[in-house]
Amino acid sequence: MRLTMVGTGYVGLVTGVCFANTGNDVTCLDVDAKKIEKLRQGICPIYEPGLTELMERNYEAGRLKYTLDKAEAYRDAEMIFICVGTPSDERGHTDLKYINSAADDIAATLKTLGPKQKPKVIVVKSTVPVGTTLSVKTRIRDIVGPDTPFSVADNPEFLKEGDAINDFNKPDRVVVGVEDDRTGEMFRQLYDPFVRQGHPIFLMDILSAEMVKYASNNFLATKISFINEMANLCEAYGADIGKVREGMCSDKRIGNQFLYPGLGYGGSCFPKDTLACIMMGDKAGIEAKLSKSVHEVNQKQRDRFFDKIQAHFKSSGGLTGKTIAFWGLAFKPRTDDIREAPALTLMRKAMGYGAAVRGYDPVAADNVRAEMGPANTVTICDEMYECAKGADAIVISTDWDEFKSPDFARLASIMKGKTIFDGRNLYRRSQMAETGFTYYSVGRAPVRPS
Ligand code: NAD
């Protein structure tokens, strides 16, 4: 099939490359000239394991094209997938400016092709408030007039950054909202190679498909806030969340996924999708109480962790003049995405209280340099021990594998202080008791040198 991806971000690029890999003819369109230039040179603009190799293979096979030319991208496509960002605006509402601008561009091309063209399917793959896909249809219809044929569909994406290729190639399910059988059949054909192992393709109405995505993300966010609330209770009463987690998660009805205590969720999806549910509720006169609490617990989780850092340094004059080393800057491991990353919140707070901040991340360093401004504000290091050198404390904010078994004796010899604030519970308390470090984690009592 001839497909066009609108937006070459984490979703658009992975989707385009994976569809090309099953034999489709894919054009990836973006408005960012730097991204398109990089892609044409074979450079992947994001870090996603396995993506560069797949890009190369399909580009060389002539099944993948990158362009800035909207008319060219839309003219011959049978299906157009809108994969642009849908961030929250300052009030927490979903900002649809990228969706609307893509819709207007598509409409402009459809209009020039006129009523005799083969009908195209315009698919919203971005996560959008319920009703948006039908608004896109109306928006395009208003521009192209009644006689130009096209249909719309909603096909939410469930991939996880860091494991996106695998998730896309072997989805637990494919969800598609359609208005007619012909469009549904096109999706079955397109996704058939991805569900050979028997996973379902759910065809449903468009509004339900849009809601599936929010329901899924909000449920996962709820699990994270739930376990963090339990962790906070554990801290207050001297219980150990690690043991509580084991005892609780062995119940098959509960399961053990997405129930890790930490610094709260970040990234470009959960925070904005929780807010979107709250806003959708407000608009409909239904208070989304649970979503509000999930959001609030999440916001407070970082503050609570920062309070521990401040409390620790209180007796030695506070954070002013202290050096804090941050291990892990991306919002989670195996990605360079720093959107809503807990590390950045904590770094900014620490700097606000006068600390000097150093940071290390295996892949997100460049993004942090770009986001945090002049290089002298945060010292970005190329290696984890270099980052720890001279620091009064380490803060672990992303659970990259390389942080899991550090050389504590080496750390003790190069750091100024011997304190670790572990926002990911990477180490056993009994292990830390032998290192001579003061060790704080989440939902467990601190370990202090005897
Ligand atoms: P992103 O910010 O990484 O990429 C969006 C891209 O769209 C950018 O490259 C931007 O330049 C481009 N763009 C904007 N307007 C355009 C236009 N008019 N024409 C062509 N290109 C345009 O975003 P993302 O993380 O890929 O997310 C995209 C959508 O998918 C969002 O709605 C998000 O909620 C959803 N989603 C994201 C993930 C994820 O893990 N990132 C997972 C599932 C769903």
CSV table of C-alpha atoms in Angstrom, one decimal, residues 66-244:
chain,number,residue,atom,x,y,z
A,66,TYR,CA,11.7,11.3,3.6
A,67,THR,CA,10.3,14.6,2.5
A,68,LEU,CA,9.3,18.2,3.4
A,69,ASP,CA,7.1,18.5,0.4
A,70,LYS,CA,3.5,18.2,1.6
A,71,ALA,CA,1.8,18.1,-1.8
A,72,GLU,CA,4.2,15.2,-2.9
A,73,ALA,CA,3.6,13.3,0.3
A,74,TYR,CA,-0.2,13.5,0.2
A,75,ARG,CA,-0.9,13.3,-3.6
A,76,ASP,CA,-0.4,9.5,-4.1
A,77,ALA,CA,-1.0,8.2,-0.7
A,78,GLU,CA,-3.8,5.7,-0.1
A,79,MET,CA,-3.7,6.1,3.6
A,80,ILE,CA,-2.3,9.1,5.5
A,81,PHE,CA,-1.3,8.6,9.1
A,82,ILE,CA,-1.3,11.8,11.3
A,83,CYS,CA,1.4,11.2,13.9
A,84,VAL,CA,2.1,14.7,15.1
A,85,GLY,CA,2.4,15.8,18.8
A,86,THR,CA,-0.6,16.5,20.9
A,87,PRO,CA,1.0,18.2,24.0
A,88,SER,CA,-0.9,19.9,26.8
A,89,ASP,CA,-1.2,23.7,26.7
A,90,GLU,CA,-0.5,25.7,29.8
A,91,ARG,CA,-4.1,25.1,31.2
A,92,GLY,CA,-3.7,21.3,30.7
A,93,HIS,CA,-6.0,21.2,27.6
A,94,THR,CA,-4.8,19.2,24.6
A,95,ASP,CA,-3.2,21.5,22.1
A,96,LEU,CA,-4.5,20.4,18.7
A,97,LYS,CA,-2.6,23.0,16.6
A,98,TYR,CA,-0.3,20.4,15.0
A,99,ILE,CA,-3.3,18.1,14.2
A,100,ASN,CA,-5.3,21.0,12.7
A,101,SER,CA,-2.4,22.3,10.7
A,102,ALA,CA,-1.8,18.7,9.3
A,103,ALA,CA,-5.5,18.5,8.5
A,104,ASP,CA,-5.4,21.8,6.6
A,105,ASP,CA,-2.4,20.7,4.6
A,106,ILE,CA,-4.1,17.4,3.6
A,107,ALA,CA,-7.2,19.3,2.7
A,108,ALA,CA,-5.3,21.7,0.4
A,109,THR,CA,-3.9,18.8,-1.6
A,110,LEU,CA,-7.2,16.9,-1.7
A,111,LYS,CA,-8.8,20.0,-3.0
A,112,THR,CA,-6.4,20.3,-5.9
A,113,LEU,CA,-7.0,16.7,-6.8
A,114,GLY,CA,-10.7,17.2,-7.0
A,115,PRO,CA,-13.7,14.8,-6.9
A,116,LYS,CA,-12.4,12.2,-9.4
A,117,GLN,CA,-9.5,11.1,-7.1
A,118,LYS,CA,-9.4,7.6,-5.5
A,119,PRO,CA,-10.7,8.1,-1.9
A,120,LYS,CA,-7.9,8.4,0.6
A,121,VAL,CA,-8.1,7.3,4.3
A,122,ILE,CA,-7.0,9.9,6.7
A,123,VAL,CA,-5.9,8.2,9.9
A,124,VAL,CA,-5.4,9.9,13.3
A,125,LYS,CA,-2.7,8.0,15.0
A,126,SER,CA,-1.8,10.7,17.5
A,127,THR,CA,-3.5,10.4,20.9
A,128,VAL,CA,-6.4,12.8,20.7
A,129,PRO,CA,-9.5,13.8,22.9
A,130,VAL,CA,-12.6,11.8,22.0
A,131,GLY,CA,-14.3,13.5,19.1
A,132,THR,CA,-11.2,14.9,17.5
A,133,THR,CA,-11.0,12.6,14.5
A,134,LEU,CA,-14.6,13.5,13.5
A,135,SER,CA,-13.7,17.2,13.9
A,136,VAL,CA,-10.7,16.6,11.6
A,137,LYS,CA,-13.2,15.2,9.1
A,138,THR,CA,-15.5,18.2,9.3
A,139,ARG,CA,-12.5,20.5,9.0
A,140,ILE,CA,-11.3,18.8,5.9
A,141,ARG,CA,-14.8,18.5,4.4
A,142,ASP,CA,-15.3,22.3,4.9
A,143,ILE,CA,-12.3,23.0,2.8
A,144,VAL,CA,-12.6,20.3,0.0
A,145,GLY,CA,-16.4,20.6,-0.4
A,146,PRO,CA,-19.0,17.8,-0.6
A,147,ASP,CA,-17.8,15.9,-3.7
A,148,THR,CA,-14.2,15.1,-2.8
A,149,PRO,CA,-14.1,11.5,-1.6
A,150,PHE,CA,-12.2,10.6,1.6
A,151,SER,CA,-12.8,8.7,4.9
A,152,VAL,CA,-11.3,9.1,8.4
A,153,ALA,CA,-10.2,6.6,11.0
A,154,ASP,CA,-8.6,6.5,14.4
A,155,ASN,CA,-5.7,4.1,15.1
A,156,PRO,CA,-4.2,4.8,18.5
A,157,GLU,CA,-0.6,3.7,19.0
A,158,PHE,CA,0.5,1.7,22.1
A,159,LEU,CA,4.3,1.4,21.5
A,160,LYS,CA,6.7,2.1,24.3
A,161,GLU,CA,9.8,4.1,23.7
A,162,GLY,CA,12.8,1.9,24.2
A,163,ASP,CA,11.0,-1.1,22.9
A,164,ALA,CA,9.1,0.5,20.1
A,165,ILE,CA,10.1,-1.8,17.2
A,166,ASN,CA,9.2,-4.9,19.1
A,167,ASP,CA,5.9,-3.4,20.3
A,168,PHE,CA,5.0,-2.3,16.9
A,169,ASN,CA,5.9,-5.5,15.2
A,170,LYS,CA,4.2,-7.7,17.9
A,171,PRO,CA,1.4,-5.6,19.3
A,172,ASP,CA,-0.8,-7.1,22.1
A,173,ARG,CA,-3.7,-5.7,20.0
A,174,VAL,CA,-4.4,-3.3,17.2
A,175,VAL,CA,-7.3,-0.9,17.8
A,176,VAL,CA,-8.9,0.9,14.8
A,177,GLY,CA,-12.0,3.1,14.8
A,178,VAL,CA,-13.6,3.3,11.4
A,179,GLU,CA,-16.8,4.5,9.7
A,180,ASP,CA,-17.2,1.9,7.0
A,181,ASP,CA,-16.3,-1.7,6.1
A,182,ARG,CA,-14.0,-0.7,3.2
A,183,THR,CA,-11.7,1.2,5.5
A,184,GLY,CA,-11.8,-1.6,8.1
A,185,GLU,CA,-10.7,-4.1,5.4
A,186,MET,CA,-7.8,-1.9,4.4
A,187,PHE,CA,-6.6,-1.9,8.1
A,188,ARG,CA,-7.0,-5.7,8.3
A,189,GLN,CA,-4.8,-6.0,5.2
A,190,LEU,CA,-2.2,-3.5,6.5
A,191,TYR,CA,-1.9,-5.0,10.0
A,192,ASP,CA,-2.2,-8.7,9.1
A,193,PRO,CA,1.6,-9.3,9.0
A,194,PHE,CA,1.8,-7.9,12.5
A,195,VAL,CA,-0.8,-10.1,14.1
A,196,ARG,CA,0.2,-13.5,12.7
A,197,GLN,CA,0.7,-14.9,16.2
A,198,GLY,CA,-3.0,-14.5,16.8
A,199,HIS,CA,-3.2,-11.1,18.5
A,200,PRO,CA,-6.5,-9.3,17.7
A,201,ILE,CA,-7.4,-6.4,15.5
A,202,PHE,CA,-10.4,-4.7,17.2
A,203,LEU,CA,-12.4,-2.7,14.7
A,204,MET,CA,-14.8,-0.3,16.4
A,205,ASP,CA,-16.4,3.1,16.2
A,206,ILE,CA,-14.1,6.1,16.1
A,207,LEU,CA,-15.1,7.6,19.4
A,208,SER,CA,-14.5,4.3,21.3
A,209,ALA,CA,-11.1,3.8,19.6
A,210,GLU,CA,-10.0,7.3,20.7
A,211,MET,CA,-11.1,6.5,24.3
A,212,VAL,CA,-9.3,3.1,24.4
A,213,LYS,CA,-6.0,5.0,24.3
A,214,TYR,CA,-6.9,7.3,27.2
A,215,ALA,CA,-8.4,4.5,29.2
A,216,SER,CA,-5.2,2.4,28.8
A,217,ASN,CA,-2.8,5.1,29.6
A,218,ASN,CA,-4.8,6.4,32.6
A,219,PHE,CA,-5.0,2.9,34.0
A,220,LEU,CA,-1.2,2.5,33.8
A,221,ALA,CA,-0.7,5.9,35.3
A,222,THR,CA,-3.1,4.9,38.1
A,223,LYS,CA,-1.0,1.9,38.9
A,224,ILE,CA,2.1,4.0,39.2
A,225,SER,CA,0.5,6.5,41.5
A,226,PHE,CA,-1.1,3.7,43.5
A,227,ILE,CA,2.2,2.0,44.2
A,228,ASN,CA,3.8,5.4,45.0
A,229,GLU,CA,1.1,6.1,47.5
A,230,MET,CA,1.7,2.7,49.1
A,231,ALA,CA,5.4,3.4,49.2
A,232,ASN,CA,4.8,6.7,51.0
A,233,LEU,CA,2.7,4.8,53.6
A,234,CYS,CA,5.5,2.2,54.0
A,235,GLU,CA,8.0,5.0,54.7
A,236,ALA,CA,5.7,6.5,57.3
A,237,TYR,CA,5.2,3.2,59.1
A,238,GLY,CA,8.5,1.5,58.7
A,239,ALA,CA,7.4,-1.1,56.2
A,240,ASP,CA,9.4,-2.0,53.1
A,241,ILE,CA,7.7,-1.4,49.7
A,242,GLY,CA,9.9,-4.1,48.1
A,243,LYS,CA,8.5,-6.8,50.4
A,244,VAL,CA,5.0,-5.4,50.2
